[in-house]
């Protein structure tokens, strides 16, 4: 069964303290791995899609990487406005584009 | 312009009632989805339509019925609402090969 596990469940950082979020996945064949940011009371906001092991993508203070079993979202020198829940999802080959989500990592960045 | 818009944003109703949630996207996407986010923030797909054709129908009670009048609209009708239906329902859309997978802002349904 296709599955996504995210860790840690919650993470507290001081402003400027870099860290990484983990997304481990089991999927029959990977079409793509997605990262989203979700703020309270809002819908998930697209960050990145990664398609193959070794691929990396960056956006401002965020960098996503992908291996055959997991993905990392690296946050460099975070700011309080980076506080949100970060969701990872996989899309399997032949799955008609449905996303299978992990339960998310709640990130709090303190000033 | 909002890319994927849902109405209403909040819905409070009594058990046993029937309610609908509407979704519209202006991205020109061919595929639309309904996802449910439970109290633990876990997002799970319910339905998907591609060009008005149902392509995903997960294990969802048949009290839930999606309808897509055209490829820009996907509505969700729920009959005989139960307490356990309380959740946030998200509409999403995507283009060819799932490009630009975009979510709406959600409808928080509370059944009392």
PDB file of C-alpha atoms in Angstrom:
ATOM      1  CA  UNK A   1       0.000   0.000   0.000  1.00  0.00           C
ATOM      2  CA  UNK A   2       1.275   3.466  -0.904  1.00  0.00           C
ATOM      3  CA  UNK A   3       2.182   5.398   2.227  1.00  0.00           C
ATOM      4  CA  UNK A   4       3.800   8.657   3.350  1.00  0.00           C
ATOM      5  CA  UNK A   5       5.289   9.320   6.796  1.00  0.00           C
ATOM      6  CA  UNK A   6       6.503  12.724   7.888  1.00  0.00           C
ATOM      7  CA  UNK A   7       8.768  13.575  10.811  1.00  0.00           C
ATOM      8  CA  UNK A   8       8.986  15.268  13.145  1.00  0.00           C
ATOM      9  CA  UNK A   9       5.315  15.887  13.869  1.00  0.00           C
ATOM     10  CA  UNK A  10       6.197  19.319  15.257  1.00  0.00           C
ATOM     11  CA  UNK A  11       9.349  21.421  15.199  1.00  0.00           C
ATOM     12  CA  UNK A  12      10.236  24.583  17.061  1.00  0.00           C
ATOM     13  CA  UNK A  13      13.148  26.670  15.814  1.00  0.00           C
ATOM     14  CA  UNK A  14      14.691  29.970  16.723  1.00  0.00           C
ATOM     15  CA  UNK A  15      14.854  32.497  13.915  1.00  0.00           C
ATOM     16  CA  UNK A  16      17.979  31.737  11.905  1.00  0.00           C
ATOM     17  CA  UNK A  17      18.285  28.144  13.146  1.00  0.00           C
ATOM     18  CA  UNK A  18      18.427  25.902  10.079  1.00  0.00           C
ATOM     19  CA  UNK A  19      16.856  22.435  10.074  1.00  0.00           C
ATOM     20  CA  UNK A  20      15.308  19.726   7.898  1.00  0.00           C
ATOM     21  CA  UNK A  21      11.928  18.041   7.639  1.00  0.00           C
ATOM     22  CA  UNK A  22      11.715  14.419   6.554  1.00  0.00           C
ATOM     23  CA  UNK A  23       9.215  12.668   4.294  1.00  0.00           C
ATOM     24  CA  UNK A  24       9.569   8.898   3.931  1.00  0.00           C
ATOM     25  CA  UNK A  25       7.467   7.187   1.311  1.00  0.00           C
ATOM     26  CA  UNK A  26       6.492   3.765   0.042  1.00  0.00           C
ATOM     27  CA  UNK A  27       4.969   3.732  -3.401  1.00  0.00           C
ATOM     28  CA  UNK A  28       4.684   1.143  -6.151  1.00  0.00           C
ATOM     29  CA  UNK A  29       6.098   3.539  -8.721  1.00  0.00           C
ATOM     30  CA  UNK A  30       6.701   7.238  -8.165  1.00  0.00           C
ATOM     31  CA  UNK A  31       5.277   9.732 -10.607  1.00  0.00           C
ATOM     32  CA  UNK A  32       6.095  12.719  -8.400  1.00  0.00           C
ATOM     33  CA  UNK A  33       6.619  13.920  -4.839  1.00  0.00           C
ATOM     34  CA  UNK A  34       4.975  17.165  -3.806  1.00  0.00           C
ATOM     35  CA  UNK A  35       5.654  19.618  -0.978  1.00  0.00           C
ATOM     36  CA  UNK A  36       2.948  22.019   0.171  1.00  0.00           C
ATOM     37  CA  UNK A  37       2.748  24.669   2.860  1.00  0.00           C
ATOM     38  CA  UNK A  38      -0.514  25.092   4.783  1.00  0.00           C
ATOM     39  CA  UNK A  39      -1.328  28.071   6.977  1.00  0.00           C
ATOM     40  CA  UNK A  40      -4.143  27.846   9.559  1.00  0.00           C
ATOM     41  CA  UNK A  41      -7.568  28.153   7.949  1.00  0.00           C
ATOM     42  CA  UNK A  42      -6.169  28.020   4.408  1.00  0.00           C
ATOM     43  CA  UNK A  43      -5.663  25.479   1.690  1.00  0.00           C
ATOM     44  CA  UNK A  44      -2.325  23.840   0.895  1.00  0.00           C
ATOM     45  CA  UNK A  45      -0.050  26.130  -1.107  1.00  0.00           C
ATOM     46  CA  UNK A  46       2.188  24.448  -3.687  1.00  0.00           C
ATOM     47  CA  UNK A  47       5.934  24.617  -3.082  1.00  0.00           C
ATOM     48  CA  UNK A  48       7.729  21.964  -5.156  1.00  0.00           C
ATOM     49  CA  UNK A  49       7.340  18.835  -7.245  1.00  0.00           C
ATOM     50  CA  UNK A  50      10.252  16.387  -7.501  1.00  0.00           C
ATOM     51  CA  UNK A  51      10.213  13.583 -10.044  1.00  0.00           C
ATOM     52  CA  UNK A  52      13.400  11.543  -9.749  1.00  0.00           C
ATOM     53  CA  UNK A  53      16.036  10.588  -7.191  1.00  0.00           C
ATOM     54  CA  UNK A  54      18.807  13.155  -6.995  1.00  0.00           C
ATOM     55  CA  UNK A  55      16.592  16.032  -8.024  1.00  0.00           C
ATOM     56  CA  UNK A  56      16.715  19.231  -5.962  1.00  0.00           C
ATOM     57  CA  UNK A  57      14.613  22.402  -6.063  1.00  0.00           C
ATOM     58  CA  UNK A  58      14.963  25.683  -4.214  1.00  0.00           C
ATOM     59  CA  UNK A  59      12.730  28.594  -3.365  1.00  0.00           C
ATOM     60  CA  UNK A  60      13.974  31.375  -1.107  1.00  0.00           C
ATOM     61  CA  UNK A  61      14.964  29.700   2.196  1.00  0.00           C
ATOM     62  CA  UNK A  62      13.553  26.287   1.217  1.00  0.00           C
ATOM     63  CA  UNK A  63      15.309  23.472  -0.595  1.00  0.00           C
ATOM     64  CA  UNK A  64      13.736  20.105  -1.375  1.00  0.00           C
ATOM     65  CA  UNK A  65      15.694  16.971  -2.182  1.00  0.00           C
ATOM     66  CA  UNK A  66      14.624  13.481  -3.220  1.00  0.00           C
ATOM     67  CA  UNK A  67      16.046   9.978  -2.857  1.00  0.00           C
ATOM     68  CA  UNK A  68      14.423   6.658  -3.733  1.00  0.00           C
ATOM     69  CA  UNK A  69      12.912   6.346  -0.259  1.00  0.00           C
ATOM     70  CA  UNK A  70      12.609   9.835   1.186  1.00  0.00           C
ATOM     71  CA  UNK A  71      12.561  13.546   0.633  1.00  0.00           C
ATOM     72  CA  UNK A  72      13.922  16.334   2.781  1.00  0.00           C
ATOM     73  CA  UNK A  73      12.767  19.913   3.033  1.00  0.00           C
ATOM     74  CA  UNK A  74      15.715  21.966   4.226  1.00  0.00           C
ATOM     75  CA  UNK A  75      14.962  25.340   5.780  1.00  0.00           C
ATOM     76  CA  UNK A  76      17.916  27.693   5.908  1.00  0.00           C
ATOM     77  CA  UNK A  77      17.927  30.613   8.366  1.00  0.00           C
ATOM     78  CA  UNK A  78      14.151  30.493   8.867  1.00  0.00           C
ATOM     79  CA  UNK A  79      12.055  33.522   9.712  1.00  0.00           C
ATOM     80  CA  UNK A  80       8.851  33.685  11.791  1.00  0.00           C
ATOM     81  CA  UNK A  81       6.825  33.947   8.571  1.00  0.00           C
ATOM     82  CA  UNK A  82       7.996  30.436   7.665  1.00  0.00           C
ATOM     83  CA  UNK A  83       5.837  29.096  10.501  1.00  0.00           C
ATOM     84  CA  UNK A  84       3.227  26.775   8.978  1.00  0.00           C
ATOM     85  CA  UNK A  85       2.409  23.110   8.481  1.00  0.00           C
ATOM     86  CA  UNK A  86       4.459  21.519   5.715  1.00  0.00           C
ATOM     87  CA  UNK A  87       2.789  18.668   3.864  1.00  0.00           C
ATOM     88  CA  UNK A  88       4.425  16.018   1.727  1.00  0.00           C
ATOM     89  CA  UNK A  89       2.477  13.972  -0.819  1.00  0.00           C
ATOM     90  CA  UNK A  90       3.275  11.331  -3.420  1.00  0.00           C
ATOM     91  CA  UNK A  91       1.634  10.545  -6.684  1.00  0.00           C
ATOM     92  CA  UNK A  92       1.958   6.972  -7.897  1.00  0.00           C
ATOM     93  CA  UNK A  93       2.172   5.863 -11.501  1.00  0.00           C
ATOM     94  CA  UNK A  94      -1.210   4.804 -12.832  1.00  0.00           C
ATOM     95  CA  UNK A  95      -3.038   6.466  -9.935  1.00  0.00           C
ATOM     96  CA  UNK A  96      -5.069   8.931 -11.986  1.00  0.00           C
ATOM     97  CA  UNK A  97      -3.198  11.827 -10.357  1.00  0.00           C
ATOM     98  CA  UNK A  98      -4.438  11.387  -6.792  1.00  0.00           C
ATOM     99  CA  UNK A  99      -2.080  12.611  -4.078  1.00  0.00           C
ATOM    100  CA  UNK A 100      -1.353  10.537  -0.979  1.00  0.00           C
ATOM    101  CA  UNK A 101      -0.477  12.867   1.861  1.00  0.00           C
ATOM    102  CA  UNK A 102       1.535  12.523   5.024  1.00  0.00           C
ATOM    103  CA  UNK A 103       0.206  13.996   8.251  1.00  0.00           C
ATOM    104  CA  UNK A 104       2.462  17.031   8.038  1.00  0.00           C
ATOM    105  CA  UNK A 105       5.102  18.766  10.148  1.00  0.00           C
ATOM    106  CA  UNK A 106       4.010  21.804  12.151  1.00  0.00           C
ATOM    107  CA  UNK A 107       6.849  24.309  12.115  1.00  0.00           C
ATOM    108  CA  UNK A 108       7.046  27.202  14.570  1.00  0.00           C
ATOM    109  CA  UNK A 109       9.838  29.733  14.155  1.00  0.00           C
ATOM    110  CA  UNK A 110      10.286  32.012  17.129  1.00  0.00           C
ATOM    111  CA  UNK A 111      11.784  35.525  16.785  1.00  0.00           C
TER     112      UNK A 111
ATOM    113  CA  UNK B   1      -8.412  36.433  -9.253  1.00  0.00           C
ATOM    114  CA  UNK B   2      -8.831  33.354  -7.093  1.00  0.00           C
ATOM    115  CA  UNK B   3      -7.637  30.259  -8.983  1.00  0.00           C
ATOM    116  CA  UNK B   4      -9.732  27.624  -7.156  1.00  0.00           C
ATOM    117  CA  UNK B   5     -12.685  29.011  -5.238  1.00  0.00           C
ATOM    118  CA  UNK B   6     -15.074  27.165  -2.936  1.00  0.00           C
ATOM    119  CA  UNK B   7     -18.343  28.207  -1.381  1.00  0.00           C
ATOM    120  CA  UNK B   8     -19.327  28.383   1.342  1.00  0.00           C
ATOM    121  CA  UNK B   9     -16.220  28.792   3.513  1.00  0.00           C
ATOM    122  CA  UNK B  10     -18.097  27.712   6.630  1.00  0.00           C
ATOM    123  CA  UNK B  11     -21.134  25.453   6.898  1.00  0.00           C
ATOM    124  CA  UNK B  12     -22.871  24.552  10.159  1.00  0.00           C
ATOM    125  CA  UNK B  13     -25.832  22.220   9.906  1.00  0.00           C
ATOM    126  CA  UNK B  14     -27.831  19.666  11.836  1.00  0.00           C
ATOM    127  CA  UNK B  15     -27.575  15.918  11.548  1.00  0.00           C
ATOM    128  CA  UNK B  16     -29.795  14.492   8.858  1.00  0.00           C
ATOM    129  CA  UNK B  17     -29.720  17.573   6.636  1.00  0.00           C
ATOM    130  CA  UNK B  18     -28.593  17.636   3.000  1.00  0.00           C
ATOM    131  CA  UNK B  19     -25.983  20.200   1.927  1.00  0.00           C
ATOM    132  CA  UNK B  20     -23.870  21.124  -1.092  1.00  0.00           C
ATOM    133  CA  UNK B  21     -20.422  22.642  -1.527  1.00  0.00           C
ATOM    134  CA  UNK B  22     -19.478  24.324  -4.793  1.00  0.00           C
ATOM    135  CA  UNK B  23     -16.091  24.627  -6.444  1.00  0.00           C
ATOM    136  CA  UNK B  24     -14.923  26.566  -9.494  1.00  0.00           C
ATOM    137  CA  UNK B  25     -11.486  26.894 -11.065  1.00  0.00           C
ATOM    138  CA  UNK B  26     -10.318  29.469 -13.616  1.00  0.00           C
ATOM    139  CA  UNK B  27      -6.972  27.844 -14.417  1.00  0.00           C
ATOM    140  CA  UNK B  28      -8.167  25.985 -17.490  1.00  0.00           C
ATOM    141  CA  UNK B  29      -7.354  22.668 -15.825  1.00  0.00           C
ATOM    142  CA  UNK B  30      -8.982  19.433 -17.010  1.00  0.00           C
ATOM    143  CA  UNK B  31      -8.975  17.558 -13.707  1.00  0.00           C
ATOM    144  CA  UNK B  32     -10.687  18.459 -10.441  1.00  0.00           C
ATOM    145  CA  UNK B  33     -10.683  16.752  -7.053  1.00  0.00           C
ATOM    146  CA  UNK B  34     -12.359  16.653  -3.661  1.00  0.00           C
ATOM    147  CA  UNK B  35     -10.190  15.996  -0.617  1.00  0.00           C
ATOM    148  CA  UNK B  36     -11.238  15.664   3.028  1.00  0.00           C
ATOM    149  CA  UNK B  37      -9.039  16.892   5.890  1.00  0.00           C
ATOM    150  CA  UNK B  38      -9.949  15.387   9.245  1.00  0.00           C
ATOM    151  CA  UNK B  39      -9.329  16.746  12.735  1.00  0.00           C
ATOM    152  CA  UNK B  40      -5.777  15.376  12.665  1.00  0.00           C
ATOM    153  CA  UNK B  41      -5.074  17.442   9.535  1.00  0.00           C
ATOM    154  CA  UNK B  42      -4.780  14.302   7.400  1.00  0.00           C
ATOM    155  CA  UNK B  43      -5.745  15.019   3.766  1.00  0.00           C
ATOM    156  CA  UNK B  44      -7.371  12.174   1.848  1.00  0.00           C
ATOM    157  CA  UNK B  45      -8.796  12.095  -1.655  1.00  0.00           C
ATOM    158  CA  UNK B  46     -12.490  11.417  -2.154  1.00  0.00           C
ATOM    159  CA  UNK B  47     -13.251  11.961  -5.841  1.00  0.00           C
ATOM    160  CA  UNK B  48     -11.700  13.138  -9.068  1.00  0.00           C
ATOM    161  CA  UNK B  49     -13.196  14.221 -12.389  1.00  0.00           C
ATOM    162  CA  UNK B  50     -11.400  14.635 -15.683  1.00  0.00           C
ATOM    163  CA  UNK B  51     -13.333  16.623 -18.287  1.00  0.00           C
ATOM    164  CA  UNK B  52     -16.597  15.903 -16.482  1.00  0.00           C
ATOM    165  CA  UNK B  53     -15.864  12.171 -16.244  1.00  0.00           C
ATOM    166  CA  UNK B  54     -15.488  10.489 -12.833  1.00  0.00           C
ATOM    167  CA  UNK B  55     -12.041   8.861 -12.658  1.00  0.00           C
ATOM    168  CA  UNK B  56     -11.464   8.412  -8.933  1.00  0.00           C
ATOM    169  CA  UNK B  57     -14.081   7.282  -6.445  1.00  0.00           C
ATOM    170  CA  UNK B  58     -12.425   6.269  -3.195  1.00  0.00           C
ATOM    171  CA  UNK B  59     -14.183   4.374  -0.433  1.00  0.00           C
ATOM    172  CA  UNK B  60     -16.653   7.102   0.430  1.00  0.00           C
ATOM    173  CA  UNK B  61     -20.225   6.589   1.726  1.00  0.00           C
ATOM    174  CA  UNK B  62     -22.744   6.881  -1.091  1.00  0.00           C
ATOM    175  CA  UNK B  63     -24.321   9.776   0.811  1.00  0.00           C
ATOM    176  CA  UNK B  64     -21.579  11.808  -0.905  1.00  0.00           C
ATOM    177  CA  UNK B  65     -22.273  12.540  -4.563  1.00  0.00           C
ATOM    178  CA  UNK B  66     -20.027  14.698  -6.733  1.00  0.00           C
ATOM    179  CA  UNK B  67     -21.259  16.417  -9.864  1.00  0.00           C
ATOM    180  CA  UNK B  68     -19.304  18.159 -12.593  1.00  0.00           C
ATOM    181  CA  UNK B  69     -21.470  20.230 -14.949  1.00  0.00           C
ATOM    182  CA  UNK B  70     -18.389  21.325 -16.901  1.00  0.00           C
ATOM    183  CA  UNK B  71     -14.637  21.002 -16.509  1.00  0.00           C
ATOM    184  CA  UNK B  72     -14.388  24.253 -14.539  1.00  0.00           C
ATOM    185  CA  UNK B  73     -16.890  23.228 -11.859  1.00  0.00           C
ATOM    186  CA  UNK B  74     -17.089  20.376  -9.379  1.00  0.00           C
ATOM    187  CA  UNK B  75     -19.750  20.288  -6.696  1.00  0.00           C
ATOM    188  CA  UNK B  76     -20.173  17.975  -3.727  1.00  0.00           C
ATOM    189  CA  UNK B  77     -23.587  17.064  -2.394  1.00  0.00           C
ATOM    190  CA  UNK B  78     -23.933  15.309   0.939  1.00  0.00           C
ATOM    191  CA  UNK B  79     -27.156  13.621   2.028  1.00  0.00           C
ATOM    192  CA  UNK B  80     -28.247  12.753   5.547  1.00  0.00           C
ATOM    193  CA  UNK B  81     -25.297  14.424   7.225  1.00  0.00           C
ATOM    194  CA  UNK B  82     -23.707  12.670  10.203  1.00  0.00           C
ATOM    195  CA  UNK B  83     -21.519  13.955  13.033  1.00  0.00           C
ATOM    196  CA  UNK B  84     -18.530  12.133  11.537  1.00  0.00           C
ATOM    197  CA  UNK B  85     -18.812  14.165   8.348  1.00  0.00           C
ATOM    198  CA  UNK B  86     -17.488  17.201  10.209  1.00  0.00           C
ATOM    199  CA  UNK B  87     -14.191  18.116   8.543  1.00  0.00           C
ATOM    200  CA  UNK B  88     -12.625  20.561   6.135  1.00  0.00           C
ATOM    201  CA  UNK B  89     -13.313  19.740   2.490  1.00  0.00           C
ATOM    202  CA  UNK B  90     -10.861  20.954  -0.121  1.00  0.00           C
ATOM    203  CA  UNK B  91     -11.358  21.242  -3.828  1.00  0.00           C
ATOM    204  CA  UNK B  92      -8.302  21.066  -6.101  1.00  0.00           C
ATOM    205  CA  UNK B  93      -7.511  21.109  -9.790  1.00  0.00           C
ATOM    206  CA  UNK B  94      -4.609  20.158 -12.015  1.00  0.00           C
ATOM    207  CA  UNK B  95      -3.598  20.327 -15.637  1.00  0.00           C
ATOM    208  CA  UNK B  96      -2.101  17.740 -17.975  1.00  0.00           C
ATOM    209  CA  UNK B  97       0.075  15.204 -16.164  1.00  0.00           C
ATOM    210  CA  UNK B  98      -1.013  16.749 -12.854  1.00  0.00           C
ATOM    211  CA  UNK B  99       0.809  19.982 -13.616  1.00  0.00           C
ATOM    212  CA  UNK B 100      -0.001  22.888 -11.290  1.00  0.00           C
ATOM    213  CA  UNK B 101      -1.932  20.935  -8.645  1.00  0.00           C
ATOM    214  CA  UNK B 102      -3.773  23.776  -6.878  1.00  0.00           C
ATOM    215  CA  UNK B 103      -6.038  23.690  -3.835  1.00  0.00           C
ATOM    216  CA  UNK B 104      -8.902  25.931  -2.826  1.00  0.00           C
ATOM    217  CA  UNK B 105      -9.137  27.508   0.607  1.00  0.00           C
ATOM    218  CA  UNK B 106     -11.478  24.852   2.006  1.00  0.00           C
ATOM    219  CA  UNK B 107     -14.995  24.535   3.396  1.00  0.00           C
ATOM    220  CA  UNK B 108     -15.226  23.833   7.105  1.00  0.00           C
ATOM    221  CA  UNK B 109     -18.303  21.653   7.646  1.00  0.00           C
ATOM    222  CA  UNK B 110     -19.614  21.256  11.179  1.00  0.00           C
ATOM    223  CA  UNK B 111     -22.478  18.860  11.818  1.00  0.00           C
ATOM    224  CA  UNK B 112     -24.270  19.352  15.134  1.00  0.00           C
TER     225      UNK B 112
END
